[in-house]
PDB file of C-alpha atoms in Angstrom:
ATOM      1  CA  MET A   1     131.579 -84.582 -62.996  1.00 71.00           C
ATOM      2  CA  PRO A   2     128.498 -82.586 -61.888  1.00 76.00           C
ATOM      3  CA  ALA A   3     127.559 -79.649 -64.098  1.00 87.00           C
ATOM      4  CA  PRO A   4     128.414 -76.232 -62.637  1.00 97.00           C
ATOM      5  CA  GLU A   5     125.569 -74.239 -61.129  1.00 98.00           C
ATOM      6  CA  LEU A   6     124.514 -71.010 -62.831  1.00 98.00           C
ATOM      7  CA  GLN A   7     124.693 -68.057 -60.427  1.00 98.00           C
ATOM      8  CA  LYS A   8     123.645 -65.211 -62.724  1.00 98.00           C
ATOM      9  CA  GLU A   9     123.585 -64.158 -66.369  1.00 98.00           C
ATOM     10  CA  ASN A  10     123.648 -60.919 -68.337  1.00 98.00           C
ATOM     11  CA  LYS A  11     123.033 -60.400 -72.057  1.00 98.00           C
ATOM     12  CA  VAL A  12     125.685 -58.333 -73.848  1.00 98.00           C
ATOM     13  CA  PHE A  13     126.448 -57.743 -77.545  1.00 98.00           C
ATOM     14  CA  GLY A  14     124.074 -60.510 -78.524  1.00 98.00           C
ATOM     15  CA  GLY A  15     125.757 -63.064 -76.284  1.00 98.00           C
ATOM     16  CA  TRP A  16     125.669 -63.908 -72.592  1.00 98.00           C
ATOM     17  CA  VAL A  17     128.001 -63.468 -69.643  1.00 98.00           C
ATOM     18  CA  LYS A  18     127.222 -66.258 -67.211  1.00 98.00           C
ATOM     19  CA  ARG A  19     128.749 -66.850 -63.789  1.00 98.00           C
ATOM     20  CA  PHE A  20     128.977 -70.398 -62.445  1.00 98.00           C
ATOM     21  CA  LYS A  21     129.905 -72.166 -59.222  1.00 98.00           C
ATOM     22  CA  HIS A  22     131.155 -75.710 -58.751  1.00 98.00           C
ATOM     23  CA  GLU A  23     132.935 -77.890 -56.233  1.00 97.00           C
ATOM     24  CA  SER A  24     136.630 -78.017 -57.055  1.00 98.00           C
ATOM     25  CA  THR A  25     138.629 -81.155 -56.381  1.00 97.00           C
ATOM     26  CA  ALA A  26     141.942 -79.407 -57.046  1.00 98.00           C
ATOM     27  CA  CYS A  27     141.290 -76.567 -54.597  1.00 98.00           C
ATOM     28  CA  SER A  28     139.048 -78.493 -52.175  1.00 98.00           C
ATOM     29  CA  CYS A  29     136.392 -75.766 -52.087  1.00 98.00           C
ATOM     30  CA  PRO A  30     133.664 -74.174 -54.194  1.00 98.00           C
ATOM     31  CA  MET A  31     135.103 -72.154 -57.091  1.00 98.00           C
ATOM     32  CA  THR A  32     133.459 -69.613 -59.366  1.00 98.00           C
ATOM     33  CA  PHE A  33     134.176 -68.765 -62.981  1.00 98.00           C
ATOM     34  CA  SER A  34     132.561 -66.545 -65.603  1.00 98.00           C
ATOM     35  CA  VAL A  35     132.041 -67.268 -69.290  1.00 98.00           C
ATOM     36  CA  PHE A  36     131.093 -65.020 -72.181  1.00 99.00           C
ATOM     37  CA  PHE A  37     129.197 -67.082 -74.724  1.00 98.00           C
ATOM     38  CA  PRO A  38     129.203 -65.158 -78.036  1.00 98.00           C
ATOM     39  CA  PRO A  39     126.083 -65.191 -80.250  1.00 98.00           C
ATOM     40  CA  GLN A  40     127.659 -67.843 -82.472  1.00 98.00           C
ATOM     41  CA  ALA A  41     127.608 -70.299 -79.556  1.00 98.00           C
ATOM     42  CA  ALA A  42     123.872 -70.701 -80.072  1.00 97.00           C
ATOM     43  CA  GLY A  43     124.524 -72.626 -83.276  1.00 96.00           C
ATOM     44  CA  ARG A  44     128.009 -74.148 -83.156  1.00 97.00           C
ATOM     45  CA  LYS A  45     131.091 -74.808 -81.072  1.00 98.00           C
ATOM     46  CA  VAL A  46     133.288 -71.764 -80.512  1.00 98.00           C
ATOM     47  CA  PRO A  47     136.970 -71.484 -79.529  1.00 98.00           C
ATOM     48  CA  VAL A  48     137.910 -70.428 -76.008  1.00 98.00           C
ATOM     49  CA  VAL A  49     140.198 -67.692 -74.720  1.00 99.00           C
ATOM     50  CA  TYR A  50     141.055 -67.977 -71.028  1.00 99.00           C
ATOM     51  CA  TYR A  51     141.690 -64.744 -69.131  1.00 99.00           C
ATOM     52  CA  LEU A  52     143.658 -64.864 -65.873  1.00 99.00           C
ATOM     53  CA  ALA A  53     143.142 -61.868 -63.593  1.00 98.00           C
ATOM     54  CA  GLY A  54     145.604 -60.104 -61.325  1.00 98.00           C
ATOM     55  CA  LEU A  55     146.072 -59.601 -57.603  1.00 98.00           C
ATOM     56  CA  THR A  56     142.907 -58.857 -55.571  1.00 98.00           C
ATOM     57  CA  CYS A  57     140.641 -59.686 -58.528  1.00 98.00           C
ATOM     58  CA  ASN A  58     138.094 -62.431 -59.060  1.00 98.00           C
ATOM     59  CA  ASP A  59     136.383 -63.913 -62.098  1.00 98.00           C
ATOM     60  CA  GLU A  60     134.138 -60.878 -62.648  1.00 98.00           C
ATOM     61  CA  ASN A  61     136.620 -58.005 -62.975  1.00 98.00           C
ATOM     62  CA  PHE A  62     137.529 -58.672 -66.596  1.00 98.00           C
ATOM     63  CA  MET A  63     133.939 -59.284 -67.673  1.00 98.00           C
ATOM     64  CA  GLN A  64     132.760 -56.027 -66.092  1.00 98.00           C
ATOM     65  CA  LYS A  65     135.662 -53.701 -66.902  1.00 98.00           C
ATOM     66  CA  ALA A  66     137.563 -54.725 -70.034  1.00 98.00           C
ATOM     67  CA  GLY A  67     134.837 -54.297 -72.654  1.00 97.00           C
ATOM     68  CA  ALA A  68     136.128 -57.394 -74.419  1.00 98.00           C
ATOM     69  CA  GLN A  69     132.725 -58.862 -75.245  1.00 98.00           C
ATOM     70  CA  ARG A  70     132.104 -56.568 -78.221  1.00 98.00           C
ATOM     71  CA  ARG A  71     135.095 -57.836 -80.199  1.00 98.00           C
ATOM     72  CA  ALA A  72     134.696 -61.406 -78.917  1.00 99.00           C
ATOM     73  CA  ALA A  73     131.120 -61.375 -80.216  1.00 98.00           C
ATOM     74  CA  GLU A  74     132.296 -60.173 -83.625  1.00 98.00           C
ATOM     75  CA  LEU A  75     134.986 -62.848 -83.792  1.00 98.00           C
ATOM     76  CA  GLY A  76     132.963 -65.690 -82.311  1.00 98.00           C
ATOM     77  CA  LEU A  77     135.209 -66.304 -79.301  1.00 98.00           C
ATOM     78  CA  ALA A  78     134.147 -67.517 -75.876  1.00 99.00           C
ATOM     79  CA  LEU A  79     135.909 -65.846 -72.946  1.00 99.00           C
ATOM     80  CA  VAL A  80     136.519 -67.816 -69.755  1.00 99.00           C
ATOM     81  CA  ALA A  81     137.604 -66.023 -66.570  1.00 99.00           C
ATOM     82  CA  PRO A  82     138.392 -68.168 -63.506  1.00 98.00           C
ATOM     83  CA  ASP A  83     138.867 -66.861 -59.980  1.00 98.00           C
ATOM     84  CA  THR A  84     142.349 -65.996 -58.717  1.00 98.00           C
ATOM     85  CA  SER A  85     142.562 -68.298 -55.684  1.00 98.00           C
ATOM     86  CA  PRO A  86     140.662 -70.698 -53.467  1.00 98.00           C
ATOM     87  CA  ARG A  87     138.318 -69.019 -50.990  1.00 98.00           C
ATOM     88  CA  GLY A  88     136.688 -70.110 -47.767  1.00 96.00           C
ATOM     89  CA  HIS A  89     139.412 -72.281 -46.259  1.00 98.00           C
ATOM     90  CA  ASN A  90     140.040 -69.773 -43.448  1.00 96.00           C
ATOM     91  CA  VAL A  91     143.754 -70.466 -43.386  1.00 97.00           C
ATOM     92  CA  ALA A  92     145.481 -68.345 -40.754  1.00 96.00           C
ATOM     93  CA  GLY A  93     146.891 -65.269 -42.466  1.00 95.00           C
ATOM     94  CA  GLU A  94     145.137 -65.825 -45.796  1.00 97.00           C
ATOM     95  CA  ALA A  95     143.621 -62.320 -45.817  1.00 96.00           C
ATOM     96  CA  GLU A  96     146.341 -60.350 -44.023  1.00 95.00           C
ATOM     97  CA  SER A  97     147.796 -58.858 -47.204  1.00 96.00           C
ATOM     98  CA  TRP A  98     146.506 -58.145 -50.699  1.00 97.00           C
ATOM     99  CA  ASP A  99     149.452 -59.797 -52.480  1.00 97.00           C
ATOM    100  CA  PHE A 100     149.358 -63.245 -50.831  1.00 98.00           C
ATOM    101  CA  GLY A 101     146.618 -65.695 -49.892  1.00 98.00           C
ATOM    102  CA  VAL A 102     143.037 -64.981 -50.947  1.00 98.00           C
ATOM    103  CA  GLY A 103     142.925 -63.328 -54.364  1.00 98.00           C
ATOM    104  CA  ALA A 104     146.606 -64.062 -54.932  1.00 98.00           C
ATOM    105  CA  GLY A 105     147.006 -67.672 -56.023  1.00 98.00           C
ATOM    106  CA  PHE A 106     149.806 -66.940 -58.538  1.00 98.00           C
ATOM    107  CA  TYR A 107     148.619 -69.814 -60.751  1.00 98.00           C
ATOM    108  CA  LEU A 108     150.953 -72.358 -59.181  1.00 98.00           C
ATOM    109  CA  ASN A 109     150.609 -75.589 -57.214  1.00 98.00           C
ATOM    110  CA  ALA A 110     151.584 -74.857 -53.611  1.00 98.00           C
ATOM    111  CA  LYS A 111     153.936 -77.276 -51.884  1.00 98.00           C
ATOM    112  CA  VAL A 112     153.896 -75.827 -48.367  1.00 98.00           C
ATOM    113  CA  ASP A 113     151.343 -77.862 -46.431  1.00 97.00           C
ATOM    114  CA  LYS A 114     149.567 -74.853 -44.933  1.00 97.00           C
ATOM    115  CA  TRP A 115     148.635 -73.699 -48.426  1.00 98.00           C
ATOM    116  CA  LYS A 116     147.911 -77.137 -49.867  1.00 98.00           C
ATOM    117  CA  ALA A 117     144.542 -75.984 -51.272  1.00 98.00           C
ATOM    118  CA  TRP A 118     146.273 -73.358 -53.443  1.00 98.00           C
ATOM    119  CA  GLN A 119     146.474 -75.569 -56.544  1.00 98.00           C
ATOM    120  CA  MET A 120     145.634 -73.007 -59.194  1.00 98.00           C
ATOM    121  CA  TYR A 121     147.955 -74.440 -61.849  1.00 98.00           C
ATOM    122  CA  GLU A 122     146.168 -77.781 -61.743  1.00 98.00           C
ATOM    123  CA  TYR A 123     142.801 -76.072 -61.495  1.00 98.00           C
ATOM    124  CA  ILE A 124     143.295 -73.940 -64.613  1.00 98.00           C
ATOM    125  CA  THR A 125     145.094 -76.475 -66.797  1.00 98.00           C
ATOM    126  CA  VAL A 126     143.314 -79.700 -65.821  1.00 98.00           C
ATOM    127  CA  GLU A 127     140.117 -79.346 -63.799  1.00 98.00           C
ATOM    128  CA  LEU A 128     138.478 -76.260 -65.274  1.00 98.00           C
ATOM    129  CA  PRO A 129     138.685 -77.474 -68.899  1.00 98.00           C
ATOM    130  CA  GLU A 130     136.951 -80.680 -67.875  1.00 98.00           C
ATOM    131  CA  VAL A 131     134.236 -78.718 -66.085  1.00 98.00           C
ATOM    132  CA  LEU A 132     133.767 -76.607 -69.208  1.00 98.00           C
ATOM    133  CA  ARG A 133     133.164 -79.720 -71.311  1.00 97.00           C
ATOM    134  CA  SER A 134     129.666 -79.744 -69.861  1.00 96.00           C
ATOM    135  CA  PHE A 135     128.925 -76.857 -72.243  1.00 97.00           C
ATOM    136  CA  SER A 136     128.433 -78.354 -75.684  1.00 97.00           C
ATOM    137  CA  SER A 137     128.988 -74.985 -77.395  1.00 98.00           C
ATOM    138  CA  LEU A 138     132.598 -74.606 -76.182  1.00 98.00           C
ATOM    139  CA  ASP A 139     135.455 -76.091 -78.198  1.00 98.00           C
ATOM    140  CA  ILE A 140     137.684 -76.759 -75.200  1.00 98.00           C
ATOM    141  CA  ASP A 141     140.415 -78.334 -77.332  1.00 98.00           C
ATOM    142  CA  ASN A 142     140.818 -75.111 -79.330  1.00 98.00           C
ATOM    143  CA  ALA A 143     141.972 -72.547 -76.782  1.00 98.00           C
ATOM    144  CA  SER A 144     144.343 -69.650 -76.117  1.00 98.00           C
ATOM    145  CA  ILE A 145     145.290 -67.846 -72.935  1.00 98.00           C
ATOM    146  CA  MET A 146     145.808 -64.257 -71.773  1.00 99.00           C
ATOM    147  CA  GLY A 147     146.057 -62.358 -68.496  1.00 98.00           C
ATOM    148  CA  HIS A 148     146.964 -59.211 -66.585  1.00 98.00           C
ATOM    149  CA  SER A 149     149.733 -58.617 -64.018  1.00 98.00           C
ATOM    150  CA  MET A 150     149.748 -61.731 -61.807  1.00 98.00           C
ATOM    151  CA  GLY A 151     147.446 -63.208 -64.428  1.00 98.00           C
ATOM    152  CA  GLY A 152     149.885 -62.190 -67.148  1.00 98.00           C
ATOM    153  CA  HIS A 153     152.498 -64.191 -65.272  1.00 98.00           C
ATOM    154  CA  GLY A 154     150.028 -67.070 -65.216  1.00 98.00           C
ATOM    155  CA  ALA A 155     149.227 -66.801 -68.915  1.00 99.00           C
ATOM    156  CA  LEU A 156     152.905 -66.832 -69.896  1.00 98.00           C
ATOM    157  CA  VAL A 157     153.815 -69.743 -67.628  1.00 98.00           C
ATOM    158  CA  LEU A 158     150.756 -71.891 -68.307  1.00 98.00           C
ATOM    159  CA  GLY A 159     150.831 -71.117 -72.009  1.00 98.00           C
ATOM    160  CA  LEU A 160     154.505 -71.948 -72.448  1.00 98.00           C
ATOM    161  CA  ARG A 161     154.424 -75.054 -70.272  1.00 98.00           C
ATOM    162  CA  ASN A 162     151.330 -76.409 -72.018  1.00 98.00           C
ATOM    163  CA  PRO A 163     151.735 -75.660 -75.733  1.00 97.00           C
ATOM    164  CA  GLY A 164     149.339 -78.454 -76.594  1.00 96.00           C
ATOM    165  CA  LYS A 165     146.551 -76.760 -74.635  1.00 98.00           C
ATOM    166  CA  TYR A 166     146.944 -73.123 -75.767  1.00 98.00           C
ATOM    167  CA  LYS A 167     147.569 -71.969 -79.335  1.00 97.00           C
ATOM    168  CA  SER A 168     148.626 -68.409 -78.513  1.00 98.00           C
ATOM    169  CA  ILE A 169     149.516 -66.306 -75.471  1.00 98.00           C
ATOM    170  CA  SER A 170     149.107 -62.655 -74.571  1.00 98.00           C
ATOM    171  CA  ALA A 171     149.496 -60.506 -71.491  1.00 98.00           C
ATOM    172  CA  PHE A 172     148.981 -57.025 -70.115  1.00 98.00           C
ATOM    173  CA  ALA A 173     151.710 -55.787 -67.758  1.00 98.00           C
ATOM    174  CA  PRO A 174     152.761 -59.301 -66.725  1.00 98.00           C
ATOM    175  CA  ILE A 175     155.015 -60.180 -63.822  1.00 98.00           C
ATOM    176  CA  THR A 176     157.686 -61.729 -66.031  1.00 98.00           C
ATOM    177  CA  HIS A 177     160.530 -62.581 -63.646  1.00 98.00           C
ATOM    178  CA  PRO A 178     158.921 -63.272 -60.236  1.00 98.00           C
ATOM    179  CA  MET A 179     162.031 -64.938 -58.799  1.00 97.00           C
ATOM    180  CA  ILE A 180     163.775 -61.563 -58.576  1.00 96.00           C
ATOM    181  CA  GLU A 181     160.930 -59.204 -57.582  1.00 96.00           C
ATOM    182  CA  PRO A 182     159.088 -58.653 -54.274  1.00 97.00           C
ATOM    183  CA  TRP A 183     155.620 -59.982 -55.167  1.00 97.00           C
ATOM    184  CA  GLY A 184     157.022 -63.152 -56.682  1.00 98.00           C
ATOM    185  CA  GLN A 185     159.555 -63.797 -53.933  1.00 98.00           C
ATOM    186  CA  LYS A 186     156.853 -63.443 -51.297  1.00 98.00           C
ATOM    187  CA  ALA A 187     154.493 -65.760 -53.151  1.00 98.00           C
ATOM    188  CA  PHE A 188     157.071 -68.354 -54.136  1.00 98.00           C
ATOM    189  CA  SER A 189     158.661 -68.616 -50.700  1.00 98.00           C
ATOM    190  CA  GLY A 190     155.231 -68.763 -49.048  1.00 98.00           C
ATOM    191  CA  TYR A 191     153.646 -71.294 -51.375  1.00 98.00           C
ATOM    192  CA  LEU A 192     156.663 -73.292 -52.572  1.00 98.00           C
ATOM    193  CA  GLY A 193     159.215 -73.022 -49.776  1.00 98.00           C
ATOM    194  CA  GLU A 194     162.790 -71.790 -49.967  1.00 96.00           C
ATOM    195  CA  ASP A 195     164.195 -74.138 -52.632  1.00 96.00           C
ATOM    196  CA  ARG A 196     164.683 -71.652 -55.473  1.00 96.00           C
ATOM    197  CA  GLU A 197     165.157 -74.424 -58.027  1.00 97.00           C
ATOM    198  CA  THR A 198     161.477 -75.290 -57.604  1.00 97.00           C
ATOM    199  CA  TRP A 199     160.593 -71.662 -58.319  1.00 98.00           C
ATOM    200  CA  LYS A 200     161.928 -71.793 -61.869  1.00 98.00           C
ATOM    201  CA  GLN A 201     158.999 -73.801 -63.201  1.00 98.00           C
ATOM    202  CA  TYR A 202     156.722 -70.848 -62.412  1.00 98.00           C
ATOM    203  CA  ASP A 203     159.015 -68.048 -63.592  1.00 98.00           C
ATOM    204  CA  ALA A 204     158.159 -66.951 -67.142  1.00 98.00           C
ATOM    205  CA  THR A 205     161.686 -65.806 -67.917  1.00 98.00           C
ATOM    206  CA  GLU A 206     163.115 -69.167 -66.907  1.00 98.00           C
ATOM    207  CA  VAL A 207     160.353 -71.055 -68.709  1.00 98.00           C
ATOM    208  CA  VAL A 208     160.764 -69.162 -71.981  1.00 98.00           C
ATOM    209  CA  LYS A 209     164.499 -69.887 -71.978  1.00 98.00           C
ATOM    210  CA  ALA A 210     163.756 -73.606 -71.961  1.00 97.00           C
ATOM    211  CA  PHE A 211     160.795 -73.546 -74.358  1.00 98.00           C
ATOM    212  CA  GLY A 212     161.421 -75.909 -77.257  1.00 96.00           C
ATOM    213  CA  GLY A 213     158.424 -75.373 -79.483  1.00 93.00           C
ATOM    214  CA  PRO A 214     156.234 -75.524 -81.384  1.00 96.00           C
ATOM    215  CA  GLU A 215     156.508 -71.917 -82.570  1.00 96.00           C
ATOM    216  CA  ARG A 216     154.390 -69.707 -80.350  1.00 97.00           C
ATOM    217  CA  LYS A 217     153.131 -66.150 -80.818  1.00 97.00           C
ATOM    218  CA  ILE A 218     153.123 -63.918 -77.733  1.00 98.00           C
ATOM    219  CA  LEU A 219     151.770 -60.361 -77.482  1.00 98.00           C
ATOM    220  CA  ILE A 220     152.569 -58.186 -74.455  1.00 98.00           C
ATOM    221  CA  ASP A 221     151.245 -54.678 -73.863  1.00 98.00           C
ATOM    222  CA  GLN A 222     152.930 -52.690 -71.097  1.00 98.00           C
ATOM    223  CA  GLY A 223     152.079 -49.128 -70.094  1.00 98.00           C
ATOM    224  CA  SER A 224     154.991 -46.698 -69.767  1.00 98.00           C
ATOM    225  CA  LYS A 225     153.291 -45.009 -66.779  1.00 98.00           C
ATOM    226  CA  ASP A 226     152.677 -48.246 -64.909  1.00 98.00           C
ATOM    227  CA  ASP A 227     153.640 -47.644 -61.266  1.00 97.00           C
ATOM    228  CA  PHE A 228     154.842 -51.256 -60.950  1.00 97.00           C
ATOM    229  CA  LEU A 229     156.959 -51.369 -64.102  1.00 96.00           C
ATOM    230  CA  LYS A 230     160.444 -50.997 -62.638  1.00 92.00           C
ATOM    231  CA  GLU A 231     160.148 -52.774 -59.285  1.00 94.00           C
ATOM    232  CA  HIS A 232     157.780 -55.639 -60.044  1.00 96.00           C
ATOM    233  CA  LEU A 233     157.316 -56.380 -63.726  1.00 95.00           C
ATOM    234  CA  ASN A 234     160.895 -56.710 -65.001  1.00 82.00           C
ATOM    235  CA  ALA A 235     159.956 -56.990 -68.657  1.00 92.00           C
ATOM    236  CA  ASP A 236     163.500 -56.542 -70.001  1.00 95.00           C
ATOM    237  CA  ASP A 237     164.733 -59.945 -68.820  1.00 96.00           C
ATOM    238  CA  PHE A 238     161.794 -61.748 -70.384  1.00 98.00           C
ATOM    239  CA  VAL A 239     162.045 -59.837 -73.654  1.00 98.00           C
ATOM    240  CA  ARG A 240     165.733 -60.697 -74.005  1.00 98.00           C
ATOM    241  CA  ALA A 241     165.114 -64.369 -73.256  1.00 98.00           C
ATOM    242  CA  ALA A 242     162.136 -64.575 -75.614  1.00 98.00           C
ATOM    243  CA  LYS A 243     163.947 -62.887 -78.484  1.00 97.00           C
ATOM    244  CA  ALA A 244     166.866 -65.302 -78.051  1.00 98.00           C
ATOM    245  CA  ASN A 245     164.532 -68.293 -78.484  1.00 98.00           C
ATOM    246  CA  PRO A 246     163.780 -68.991 -82.170  1.00 98.00           C
ATOM    247  CA  CYS A 247     160.547 -70.752 -81.217  1.00 98.00           C
ATOM    248  CA  ILE A 248     159.056 -67.557 -79.772  1.00 98.00           C
ATOM    249  CA  LYS A 249     157.527 -64.819 -81.921  1.00 98.00           C
ATOM    250  CA  LEU A 250     157.201 -61.994 -79.392  1.00 98.00           C
ATOM    251  CA  SER A 251     155.551 -58.648 -79.950  1.00 98.00           C
ATOM    252  CA  TYR A 252     156.315 -56.433 -76.942  1.00 98.00           C
ATOM    253  CA  ARG A 253     154.672 -52.994 -77.027  1.00 98.00           C
ATOM    254  CA  LEU A 254     155.466 -50.252 -74.521  1.00 98.00           C
ATOM    255  CA  GLN A 255     152.376 -48.065 -74.671  1.00 98.00           C
ATOM    256  CA  GLU A 256     153.215 -44.439 -73.949  1.00 98.00           C
ATOM    257  CA  GLY A 257     151.246 -42.863 -71.098  1.00 98.00           C
ATOM    258  CA  TYR A 258     149.223 -45.948 -70.155  1.00 98.00           C
ATOM    259  CA  ASP A 259     149.137 -47.382 -66.631  1.00 98.00           C
ATOM    260  CA  HIS A 260     148.401 -50.673 -64.842  1.00 98.00           C
ATOM    261  CA  SER A 261     144.620 -50.324 -64.848  1.00 98.00           C
ATOM    262  CA  TYR A 262     141.712 -51.781 -66.778  1.00 98.00           C
ATOM    263  CA  TYR A 263     141.663 -48.572 -68.827  1.00 98.00           C
ATOM    264  CA  THR A 264     144.802 -49.912 -70.500  1.00 98.00           C
ATOM    265  CA  ILE A 265     143.328 -53.366 -70.953  1.00 98.00           C
ATOM    266  CA  ALA A 266     140.148 -51.945 -72.487  1.00 98.00           C
ATOM    267  CA  THR A 267     142.194 -49.862 -74.922  1.00 98.00           C
ATOM    268  CA  PHE A 268     144.191 -52.762 -76.347  1.00 98.00           C
ATOM    269  CA  VAL A 269     142.112 -55.865 -75.667  1.00 98.00           C
ATOM    270  CA  ASP A 270     140.803 -56.017 -79.244  1.00 98.00           C
ATOM    271  CA  ASP A 271     144.363 -56.498 -80.517  1.00 98.00           C
ATOM    272  CA  HIS A 272     144.815 -59.420 -78.165  1.00 98.00           C
ATOM    273  CA  LEU A 273     141.582 -61.055 -79.234  1.00 98.00           C
ATOM    274  CA  ASN A 274     142.527 -60.550 -82.885  1.00 98.00           C
ATOM    275  CA  LEU A 275     145.818 -62.378 -82.279  1.00 98.00           C
ATOM    276  CA  HIS A 276     144.066 -65.278 -80.606  1.00 98.00           C
ATOM    277  CA  ALA A 277     141.386 -65.481 -83.292  1.00 98.00           C
ATOM    278  CA  GLU A 278     144.076 -65.647 -85.984  1.00 98.00           C
ATOM    279  CA  GLU A 279     145.565 -68.726 -84.323  1.00 98.00           C
ATOM    280  CA  LEU A 280     142.330 -70.350 -83.203  1.00 98.00           C
ATOM    281  CA  PHE A 281     140.646 -70.175 -86.596  1.00 97.00           C
ATOM    282  CA  LYS A 282     143.601 -71.552 -88.546  1.00 89.00           C
ATOM    283  CA  ARG A 283     142.735 -74.606 -90.576  1.00 62.00           C
TER     284      ARG A 283
END
């Protein structure tokens, strides 16, 4: 597999944020991703925390807005942020709305032929880790996953469905029950078709019900002033299902006065990185 091409780099907290581009087989187009290499990566392999972004975002939003590099540098964690969808296919209607198409891949493998390039589940779980193996400083087999909103949905689903790949899971304001809310119904029907049974594999509430172990820690931070809380995020169903599963150790925190923005992520991101470091550095 050809090494990804460096697009730009910025030094921060003694480490480097680097943006790369490569040809994706899964998505049949060039894809970009950003990596924060902490200072420790200059001398040894470091664990990886994947961050999945939300609707309308790309691989740079988290790196530029969350302020996560300071704590990641202290802990010795690499941060990997992929893009949120394929780009450049010029599929009819791909840019007509902000919650479907470009920037809105929902971290699933599309089944509807029109959207056949939207294979973000395969891209994140299979292809991207192999691309990252070209960096000798990244311990790709020692990883955790986190995300925000649509990316929180992705982190929960990918993390729970692939417990051998991710040692811990966290999310900010995740879409937890997409089968019953407008964003998820639009995405699932568009990408997967109308067979609702096929939707369940990408619905975090359904996935956590069926999760059989090993024991997994999950941290969720949700702002009480989030404009999307009641209509789109549906945290209650997921919390009930997770607490009923003895394999799940869930910490769900409703943060008073906080909203859906990166201000909230920046406030609590250190706690999420601390959780992941605790699991990733276990011996």
